[in-house]
Coordinates of N, CA and C in Angstrom, one line a residue:
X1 N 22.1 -17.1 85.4 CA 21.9 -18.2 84.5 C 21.9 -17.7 83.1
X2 N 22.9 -18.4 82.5 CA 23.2 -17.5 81.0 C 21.4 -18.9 80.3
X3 N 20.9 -17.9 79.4 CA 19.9 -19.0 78.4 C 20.5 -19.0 77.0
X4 N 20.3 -20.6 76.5 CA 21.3 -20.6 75.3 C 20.5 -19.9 74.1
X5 N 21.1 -19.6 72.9 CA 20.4 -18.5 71.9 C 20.1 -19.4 70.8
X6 N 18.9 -19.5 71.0 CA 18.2 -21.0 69.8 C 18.2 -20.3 68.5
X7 N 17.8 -20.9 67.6 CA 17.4 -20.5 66.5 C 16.5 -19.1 65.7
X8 N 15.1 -19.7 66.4 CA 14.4 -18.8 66.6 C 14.7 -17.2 67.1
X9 N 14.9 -17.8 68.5 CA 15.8 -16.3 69.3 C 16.3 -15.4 68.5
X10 N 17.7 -15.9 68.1 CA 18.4 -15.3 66.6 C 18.1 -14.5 66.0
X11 N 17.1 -15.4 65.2 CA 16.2 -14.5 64.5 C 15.7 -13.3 64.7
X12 N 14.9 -13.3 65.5 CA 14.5 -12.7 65.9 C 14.8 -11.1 66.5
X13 N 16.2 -11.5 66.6 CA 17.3 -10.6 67.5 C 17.6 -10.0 65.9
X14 N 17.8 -10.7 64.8 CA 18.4 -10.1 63.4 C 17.9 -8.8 62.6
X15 N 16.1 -9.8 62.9 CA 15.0 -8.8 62.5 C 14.9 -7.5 63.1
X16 N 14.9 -7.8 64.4 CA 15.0 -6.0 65.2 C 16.0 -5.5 64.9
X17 N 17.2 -5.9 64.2 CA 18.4 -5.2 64.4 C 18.1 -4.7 63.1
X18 N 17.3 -5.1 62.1 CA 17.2 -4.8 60.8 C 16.3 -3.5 60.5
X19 N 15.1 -4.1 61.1 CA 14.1 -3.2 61.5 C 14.5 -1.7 62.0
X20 N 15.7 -1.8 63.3 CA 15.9 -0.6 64.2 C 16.8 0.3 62.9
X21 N 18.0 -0.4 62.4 CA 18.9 0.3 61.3 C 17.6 0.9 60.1
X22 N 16.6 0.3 59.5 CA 16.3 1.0 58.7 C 14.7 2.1 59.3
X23 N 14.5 2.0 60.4 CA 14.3 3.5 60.9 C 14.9 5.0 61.3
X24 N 14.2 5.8 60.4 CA 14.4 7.0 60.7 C 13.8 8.2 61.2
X25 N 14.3 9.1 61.3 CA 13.4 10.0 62.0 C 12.8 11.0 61.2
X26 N 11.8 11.7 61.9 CA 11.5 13.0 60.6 C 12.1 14.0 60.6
X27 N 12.3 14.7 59.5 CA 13.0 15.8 59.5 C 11.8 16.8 58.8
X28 N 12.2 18.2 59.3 CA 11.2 19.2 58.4 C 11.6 19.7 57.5
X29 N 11.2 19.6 56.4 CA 11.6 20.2 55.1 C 11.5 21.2 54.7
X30 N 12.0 22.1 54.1 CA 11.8 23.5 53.8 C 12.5 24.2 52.7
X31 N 11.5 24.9 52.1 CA 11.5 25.7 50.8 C 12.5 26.8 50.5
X32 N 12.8 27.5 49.6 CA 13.8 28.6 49.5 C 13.8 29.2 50.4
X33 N 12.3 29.7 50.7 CA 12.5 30.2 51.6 C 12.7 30.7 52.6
X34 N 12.5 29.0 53.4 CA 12.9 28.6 54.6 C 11.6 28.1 55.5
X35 N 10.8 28.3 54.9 CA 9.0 28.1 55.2 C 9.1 26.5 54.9
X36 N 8.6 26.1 56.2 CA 8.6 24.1 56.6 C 7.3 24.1 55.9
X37 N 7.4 23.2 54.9 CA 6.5 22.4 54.2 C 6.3 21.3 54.6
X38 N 6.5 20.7 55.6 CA 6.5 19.0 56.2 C 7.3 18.5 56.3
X39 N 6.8 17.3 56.6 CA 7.7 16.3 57.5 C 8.5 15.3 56.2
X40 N 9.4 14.9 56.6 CA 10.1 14.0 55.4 C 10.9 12.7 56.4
X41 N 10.2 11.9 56.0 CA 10.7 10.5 57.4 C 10.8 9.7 55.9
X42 N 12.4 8.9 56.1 CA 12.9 7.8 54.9 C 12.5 7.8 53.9
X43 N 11.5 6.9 53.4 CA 11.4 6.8 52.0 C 9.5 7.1 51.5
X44 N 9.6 7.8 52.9 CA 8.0 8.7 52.5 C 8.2 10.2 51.8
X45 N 7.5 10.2 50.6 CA 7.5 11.6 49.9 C 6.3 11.8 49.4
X46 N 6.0 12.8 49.8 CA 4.3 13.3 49.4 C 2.9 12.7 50.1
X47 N 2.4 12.0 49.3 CA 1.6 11.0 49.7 C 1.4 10.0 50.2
X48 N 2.9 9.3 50.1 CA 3.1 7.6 50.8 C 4.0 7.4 49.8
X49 N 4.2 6.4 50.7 CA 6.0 5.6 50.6 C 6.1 5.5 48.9
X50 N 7.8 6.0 48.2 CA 7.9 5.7 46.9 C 9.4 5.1 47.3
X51 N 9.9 4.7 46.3 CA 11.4 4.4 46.2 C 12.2 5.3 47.2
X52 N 13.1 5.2 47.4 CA 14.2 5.7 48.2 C 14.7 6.8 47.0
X53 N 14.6 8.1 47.1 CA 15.3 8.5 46.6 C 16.8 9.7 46.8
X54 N 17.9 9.0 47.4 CA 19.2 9.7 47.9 C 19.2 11.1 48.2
X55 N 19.8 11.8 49.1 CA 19.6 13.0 49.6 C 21.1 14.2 48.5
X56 N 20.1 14.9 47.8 CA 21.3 15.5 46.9 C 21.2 15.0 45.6
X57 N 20.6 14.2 45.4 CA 20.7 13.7 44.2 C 19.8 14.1 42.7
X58 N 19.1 15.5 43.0 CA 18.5 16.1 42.1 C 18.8 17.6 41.9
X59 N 19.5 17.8 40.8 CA 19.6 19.7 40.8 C 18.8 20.3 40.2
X60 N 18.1 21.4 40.8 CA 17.5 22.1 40.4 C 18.2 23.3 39.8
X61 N 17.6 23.4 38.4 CA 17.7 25.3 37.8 C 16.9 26.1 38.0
X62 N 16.7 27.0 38.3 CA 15.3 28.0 38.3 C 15.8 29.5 37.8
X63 N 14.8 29.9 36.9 CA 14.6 30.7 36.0 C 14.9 32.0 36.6
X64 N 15.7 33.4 36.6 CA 15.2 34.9 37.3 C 14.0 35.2 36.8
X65 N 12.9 35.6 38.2 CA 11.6 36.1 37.4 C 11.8 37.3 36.8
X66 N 12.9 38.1 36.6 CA 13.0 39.1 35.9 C 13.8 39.2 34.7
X67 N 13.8 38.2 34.0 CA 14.4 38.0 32.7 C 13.7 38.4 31.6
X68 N 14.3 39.3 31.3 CA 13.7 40.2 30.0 C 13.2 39.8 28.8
X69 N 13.3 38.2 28.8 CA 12.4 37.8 27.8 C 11.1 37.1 28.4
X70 N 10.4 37.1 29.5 CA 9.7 36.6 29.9 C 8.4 37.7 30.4
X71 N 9.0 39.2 30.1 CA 8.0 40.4 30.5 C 8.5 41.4 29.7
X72 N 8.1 41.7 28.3 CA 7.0 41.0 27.9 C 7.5 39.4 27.3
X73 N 6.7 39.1 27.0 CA 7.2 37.8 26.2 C 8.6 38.0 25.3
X74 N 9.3 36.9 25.1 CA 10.1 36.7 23.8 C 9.3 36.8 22.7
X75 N 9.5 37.6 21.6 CA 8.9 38.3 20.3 C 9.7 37.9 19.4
X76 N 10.9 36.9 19.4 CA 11.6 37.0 18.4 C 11.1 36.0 17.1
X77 N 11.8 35.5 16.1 CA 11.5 34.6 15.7 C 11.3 33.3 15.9
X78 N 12.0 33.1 16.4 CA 12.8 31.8 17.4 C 12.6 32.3 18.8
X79 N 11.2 31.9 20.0 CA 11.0 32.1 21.2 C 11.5 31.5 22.2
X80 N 12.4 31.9 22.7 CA 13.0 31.5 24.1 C 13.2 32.4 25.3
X81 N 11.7 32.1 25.5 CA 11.6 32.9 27.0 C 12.4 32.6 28.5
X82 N 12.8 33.2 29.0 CA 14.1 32.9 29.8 C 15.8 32.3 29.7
X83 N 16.3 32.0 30.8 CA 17.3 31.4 30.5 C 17.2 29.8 29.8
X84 N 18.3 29.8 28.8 CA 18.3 28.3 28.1 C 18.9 27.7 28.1
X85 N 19.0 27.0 29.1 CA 19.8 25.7 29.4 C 20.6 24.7 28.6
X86 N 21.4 24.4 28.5 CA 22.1 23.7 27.0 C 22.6 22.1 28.0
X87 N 23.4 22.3 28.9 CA 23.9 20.8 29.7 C 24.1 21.4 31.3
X88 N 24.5 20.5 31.8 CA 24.9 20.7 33.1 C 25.8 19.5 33.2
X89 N 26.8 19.7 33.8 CA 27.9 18.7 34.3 C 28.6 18.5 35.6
X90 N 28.4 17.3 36.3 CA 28.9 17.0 37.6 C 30.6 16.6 37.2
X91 N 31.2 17.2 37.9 CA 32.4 16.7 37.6 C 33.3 16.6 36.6
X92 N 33.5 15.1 36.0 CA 33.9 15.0 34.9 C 33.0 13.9 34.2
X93 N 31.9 14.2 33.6 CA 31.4 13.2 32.5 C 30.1 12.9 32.9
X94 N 29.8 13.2 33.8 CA 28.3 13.1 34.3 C 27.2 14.1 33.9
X95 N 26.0 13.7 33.4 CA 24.9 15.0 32.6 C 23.8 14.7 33.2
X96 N 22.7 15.2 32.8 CA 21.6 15.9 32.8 C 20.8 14.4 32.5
X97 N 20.2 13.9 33.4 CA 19.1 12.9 32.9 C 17.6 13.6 33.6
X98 N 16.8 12.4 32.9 CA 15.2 12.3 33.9 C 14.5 13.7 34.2
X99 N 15.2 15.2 33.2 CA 14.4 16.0 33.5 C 13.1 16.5 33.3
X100 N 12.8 17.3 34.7 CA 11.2 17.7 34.1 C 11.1 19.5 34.6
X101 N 10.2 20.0 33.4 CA 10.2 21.5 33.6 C 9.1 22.1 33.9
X102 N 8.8 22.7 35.4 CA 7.5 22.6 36.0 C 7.3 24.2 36.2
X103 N 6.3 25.2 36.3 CA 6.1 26.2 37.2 C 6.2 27.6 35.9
X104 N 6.7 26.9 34.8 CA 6.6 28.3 33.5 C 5.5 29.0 33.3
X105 N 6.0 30.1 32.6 CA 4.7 31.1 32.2 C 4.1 30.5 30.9
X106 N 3.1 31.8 31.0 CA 2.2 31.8 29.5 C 3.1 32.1 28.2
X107 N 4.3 32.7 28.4 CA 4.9 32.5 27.1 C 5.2 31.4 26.0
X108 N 5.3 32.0 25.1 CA 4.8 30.9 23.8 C 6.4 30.2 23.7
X109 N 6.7 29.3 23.7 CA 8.3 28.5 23.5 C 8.1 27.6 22.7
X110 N 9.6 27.9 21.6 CA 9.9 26.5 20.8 C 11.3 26.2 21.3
X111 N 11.5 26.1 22.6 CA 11.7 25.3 22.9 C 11.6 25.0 24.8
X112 N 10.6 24.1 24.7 CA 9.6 23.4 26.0 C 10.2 22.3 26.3
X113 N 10.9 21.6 26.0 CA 11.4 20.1 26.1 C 12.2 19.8 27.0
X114 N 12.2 19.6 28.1 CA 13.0 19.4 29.2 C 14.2 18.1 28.9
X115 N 13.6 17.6 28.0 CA 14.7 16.9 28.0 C 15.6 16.8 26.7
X116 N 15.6 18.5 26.5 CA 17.1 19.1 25.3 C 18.2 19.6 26.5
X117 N 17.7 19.8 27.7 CA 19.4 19.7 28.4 C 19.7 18.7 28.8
X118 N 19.4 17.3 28.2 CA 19.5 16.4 28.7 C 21.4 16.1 28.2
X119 N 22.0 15.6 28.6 CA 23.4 14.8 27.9 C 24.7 15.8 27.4
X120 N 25.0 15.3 26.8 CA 26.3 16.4 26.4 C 25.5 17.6 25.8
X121 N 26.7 19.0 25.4 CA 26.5 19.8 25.5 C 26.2 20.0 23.9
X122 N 25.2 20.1 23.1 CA 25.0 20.4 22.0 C 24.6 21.6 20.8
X123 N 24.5 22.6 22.1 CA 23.9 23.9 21.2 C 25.3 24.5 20.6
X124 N 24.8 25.3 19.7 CA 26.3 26.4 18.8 C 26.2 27.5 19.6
X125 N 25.2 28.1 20.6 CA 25.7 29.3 21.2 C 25.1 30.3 20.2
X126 N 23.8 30.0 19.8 CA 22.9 30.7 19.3 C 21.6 30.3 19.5
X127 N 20.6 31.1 19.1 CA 19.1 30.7 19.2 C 18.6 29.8 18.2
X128 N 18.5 28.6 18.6 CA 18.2 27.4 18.0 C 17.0 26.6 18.0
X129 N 16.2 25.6 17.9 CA 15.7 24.6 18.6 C 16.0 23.7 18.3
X130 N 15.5 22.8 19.6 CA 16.1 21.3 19.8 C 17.6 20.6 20.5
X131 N 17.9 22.1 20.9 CA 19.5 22.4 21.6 C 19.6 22.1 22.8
X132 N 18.6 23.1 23.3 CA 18.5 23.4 25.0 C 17.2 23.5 25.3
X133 N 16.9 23.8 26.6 CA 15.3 24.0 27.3 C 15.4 25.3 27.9
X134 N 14.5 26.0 27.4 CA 14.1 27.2 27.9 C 13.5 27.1 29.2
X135 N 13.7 27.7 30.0 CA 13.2 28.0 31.4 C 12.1 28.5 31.7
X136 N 11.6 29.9 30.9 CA 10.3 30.3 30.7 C 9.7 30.5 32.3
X137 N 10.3 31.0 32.9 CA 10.3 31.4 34.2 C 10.2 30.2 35.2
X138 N 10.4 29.4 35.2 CA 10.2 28.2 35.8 C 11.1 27.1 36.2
X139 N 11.1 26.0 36.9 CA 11.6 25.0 37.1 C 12.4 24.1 36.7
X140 N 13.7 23.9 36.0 CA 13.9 22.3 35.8 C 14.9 21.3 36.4
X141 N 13.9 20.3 37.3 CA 14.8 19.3 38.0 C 15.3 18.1 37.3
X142 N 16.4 17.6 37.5 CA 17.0 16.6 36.9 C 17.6 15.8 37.9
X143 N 17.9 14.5 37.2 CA 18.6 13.6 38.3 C 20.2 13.6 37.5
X144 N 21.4 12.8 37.9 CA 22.3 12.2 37.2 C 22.6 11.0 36.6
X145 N 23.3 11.5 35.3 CA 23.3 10.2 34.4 C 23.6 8.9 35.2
X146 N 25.0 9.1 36.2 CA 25.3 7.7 36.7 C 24.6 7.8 38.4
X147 N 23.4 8.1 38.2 CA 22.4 8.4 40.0 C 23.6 8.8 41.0
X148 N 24.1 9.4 40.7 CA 25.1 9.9 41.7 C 24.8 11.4 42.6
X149 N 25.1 11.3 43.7 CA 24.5 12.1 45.1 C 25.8 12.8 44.6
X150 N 25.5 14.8 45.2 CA 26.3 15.7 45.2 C 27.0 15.9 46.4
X151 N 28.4 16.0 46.9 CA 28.7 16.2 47.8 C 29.3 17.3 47.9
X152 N 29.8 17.9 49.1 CA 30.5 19.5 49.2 C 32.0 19.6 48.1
X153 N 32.8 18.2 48.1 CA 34.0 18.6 47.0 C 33.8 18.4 45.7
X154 N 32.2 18.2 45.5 CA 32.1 18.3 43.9 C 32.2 19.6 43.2
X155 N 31.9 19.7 41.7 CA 31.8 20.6 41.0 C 30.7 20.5 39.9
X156 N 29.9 21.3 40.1 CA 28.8 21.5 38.5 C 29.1 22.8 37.6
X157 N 29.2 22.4 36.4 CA 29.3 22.9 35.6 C 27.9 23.0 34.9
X158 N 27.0 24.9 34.5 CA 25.9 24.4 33.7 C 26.3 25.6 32.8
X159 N 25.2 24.8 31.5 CA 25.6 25.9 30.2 C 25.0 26.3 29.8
X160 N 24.6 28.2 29.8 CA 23.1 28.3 29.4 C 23.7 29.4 28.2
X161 N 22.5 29.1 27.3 CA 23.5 30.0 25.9 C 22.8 31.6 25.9
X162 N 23.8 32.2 25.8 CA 23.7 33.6 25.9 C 24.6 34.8 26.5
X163 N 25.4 33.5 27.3 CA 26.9 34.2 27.8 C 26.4 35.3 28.9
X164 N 27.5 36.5 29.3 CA 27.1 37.4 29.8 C 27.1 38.8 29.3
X165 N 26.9 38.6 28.0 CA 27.0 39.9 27.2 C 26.3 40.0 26.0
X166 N 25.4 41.1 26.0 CA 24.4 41.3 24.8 C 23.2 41.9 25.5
X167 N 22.3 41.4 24.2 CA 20.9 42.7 24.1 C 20.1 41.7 25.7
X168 N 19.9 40.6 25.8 CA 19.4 39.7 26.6 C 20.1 38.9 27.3
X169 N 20.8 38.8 28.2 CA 21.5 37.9 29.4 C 20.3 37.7 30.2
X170 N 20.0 36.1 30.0 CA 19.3 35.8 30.8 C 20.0 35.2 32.4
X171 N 19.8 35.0 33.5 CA 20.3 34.8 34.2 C 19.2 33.4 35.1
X172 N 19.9 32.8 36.0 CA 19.1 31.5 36.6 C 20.4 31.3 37.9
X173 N 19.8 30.1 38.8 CA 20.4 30.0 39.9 C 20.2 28.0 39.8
X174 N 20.7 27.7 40.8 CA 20.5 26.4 41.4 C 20.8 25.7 43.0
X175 N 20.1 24.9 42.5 CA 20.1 23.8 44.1 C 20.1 22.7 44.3
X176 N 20.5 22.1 44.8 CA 20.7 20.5 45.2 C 19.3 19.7 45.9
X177 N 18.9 19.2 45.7 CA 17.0 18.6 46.1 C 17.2 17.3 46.5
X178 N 16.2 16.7 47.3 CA 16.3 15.2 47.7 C 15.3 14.3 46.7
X179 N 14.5 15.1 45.9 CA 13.4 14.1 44.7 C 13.5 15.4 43.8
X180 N 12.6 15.2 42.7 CA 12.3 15.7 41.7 C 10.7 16.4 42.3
X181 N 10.5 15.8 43.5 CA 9.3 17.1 43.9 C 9.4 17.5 44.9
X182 N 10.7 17.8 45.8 CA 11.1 18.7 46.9 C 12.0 18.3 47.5
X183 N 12.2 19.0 49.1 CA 13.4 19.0 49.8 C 14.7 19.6 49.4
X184 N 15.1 20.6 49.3 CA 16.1 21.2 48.7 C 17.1 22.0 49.6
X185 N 18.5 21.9 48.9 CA 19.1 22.9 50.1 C 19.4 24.3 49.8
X186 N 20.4 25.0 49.7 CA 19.8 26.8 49.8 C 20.6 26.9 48.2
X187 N 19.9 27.9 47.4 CA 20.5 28.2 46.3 C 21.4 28.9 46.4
X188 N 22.3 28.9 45.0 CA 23.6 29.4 44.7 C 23.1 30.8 44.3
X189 N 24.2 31.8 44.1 CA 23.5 32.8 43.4 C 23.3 33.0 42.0
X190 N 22.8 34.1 41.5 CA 22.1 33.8 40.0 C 23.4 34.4 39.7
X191 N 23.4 33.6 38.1 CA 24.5 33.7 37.0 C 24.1 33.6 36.0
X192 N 24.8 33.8 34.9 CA 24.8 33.4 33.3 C 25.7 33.1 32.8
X193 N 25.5 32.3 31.5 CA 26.1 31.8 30.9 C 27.1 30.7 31.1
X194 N 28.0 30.0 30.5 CA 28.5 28.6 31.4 C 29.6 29.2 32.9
X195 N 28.9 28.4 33.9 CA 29.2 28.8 35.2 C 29.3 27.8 36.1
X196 N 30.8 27.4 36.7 CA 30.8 26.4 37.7 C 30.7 26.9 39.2
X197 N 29.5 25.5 39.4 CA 29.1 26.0 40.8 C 30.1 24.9 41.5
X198 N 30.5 25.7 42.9 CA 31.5 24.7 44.0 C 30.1 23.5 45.0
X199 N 30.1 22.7 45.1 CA 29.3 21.5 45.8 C 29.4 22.2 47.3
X200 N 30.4 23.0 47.8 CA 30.9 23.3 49.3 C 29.8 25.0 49.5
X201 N 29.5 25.5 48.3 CA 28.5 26.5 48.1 C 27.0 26.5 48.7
X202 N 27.0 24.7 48.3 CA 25.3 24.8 48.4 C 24.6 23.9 49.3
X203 N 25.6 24.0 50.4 CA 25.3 23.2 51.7 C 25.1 24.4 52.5

């Protein structure tokens, strides 16, 4: 005996279908170094539920702890301890938004401002301030200007000034992150100066 599908019923039938599509499962997260830091289920991060935020959709720079301006410190006039970041570019026309620069040393920096790699590419390719963001052994995650997720046939392009030749080549690496406070997948290797990384690299 077929039962006819009222209204209600319907409903009801829509909601589970709704409900079932936006559950997911946990996944375990894990650090550079492969050490599981927890569980990551949808749109829970850290402490409880925040926004959704896309898988890939944050790159991380991180500083070499062995950059010669950061042991001893940068002594120059102008302090820029580690690698200095100038832009980064997805593709064609896409930059550096919403950054933040976490995990630095005690070194003294003018320039600390995470958000001087923010946008087009502005420095002359000297020791400046207000150009770029010094790394200072440390962290800086960013999102994309148009929130756009990295995929394996993209390309980033980042600019850190100092090239690969002189008294100080600083060098840095990166990775593709699911927030601005974790989840990441395996880093690229360390480089200097402006260097495109392949999207098919960092899966």
């Amino acid at each position: 005996m077929k039962w006819p599908m009222t209204t209600l019923g319907y409903r009801a039938l829509t909601v589970g279908l709704v409900l079932f599509s936006c559950s997911t499962e946990p996944r375990t997260r894990r650090d550079a170094s492969g050490s599981s830091y927890g569980e990551y289920s949808g749109c829970l991060d850290g402490s409880g539920p925040t926004p959704c935020v896309p898988e890939n959709s944050v790159i991380e720079i991180e500083d070499h702890p062995n950059n010669s301006t950061l042991a001893p410190c940068d002594t120059g006039t102008i302090k820029s301890p580690g690698a200095d970041i100038d832009s980064a570019e997805l593709n064609s026309g896409e930059y550096l938004t919403s950054c933040q620069l976490t995990g630095t040393t005690a070194c003294e920096s003018d320039s600390a401002s995470a958000s001087q790699a923010e946008g087009t590419p502005d420095a002359t390719g000297k020791e400046e301030t207000g150009t770029y963001t010094s790394l200072n052994g440390g962290l800086l995650r960013c999102r994309w200007s148009n929130g756009s997720v990295v995929t394996s046939s993209d390309n980033i392009t980042v600019i850190e000034i100092g090239g690969t030749s002189g008294t100080n080549v600083e060098q840095y690496r990166i990775r593709l992150c699911d927030a601005l406070a974790g989840g990441c997948q395996r880093n690229s290797a360390y480089a200097s100066g402006e260097v495109s990384f392949s999207g098919s690299d960092l899966f």
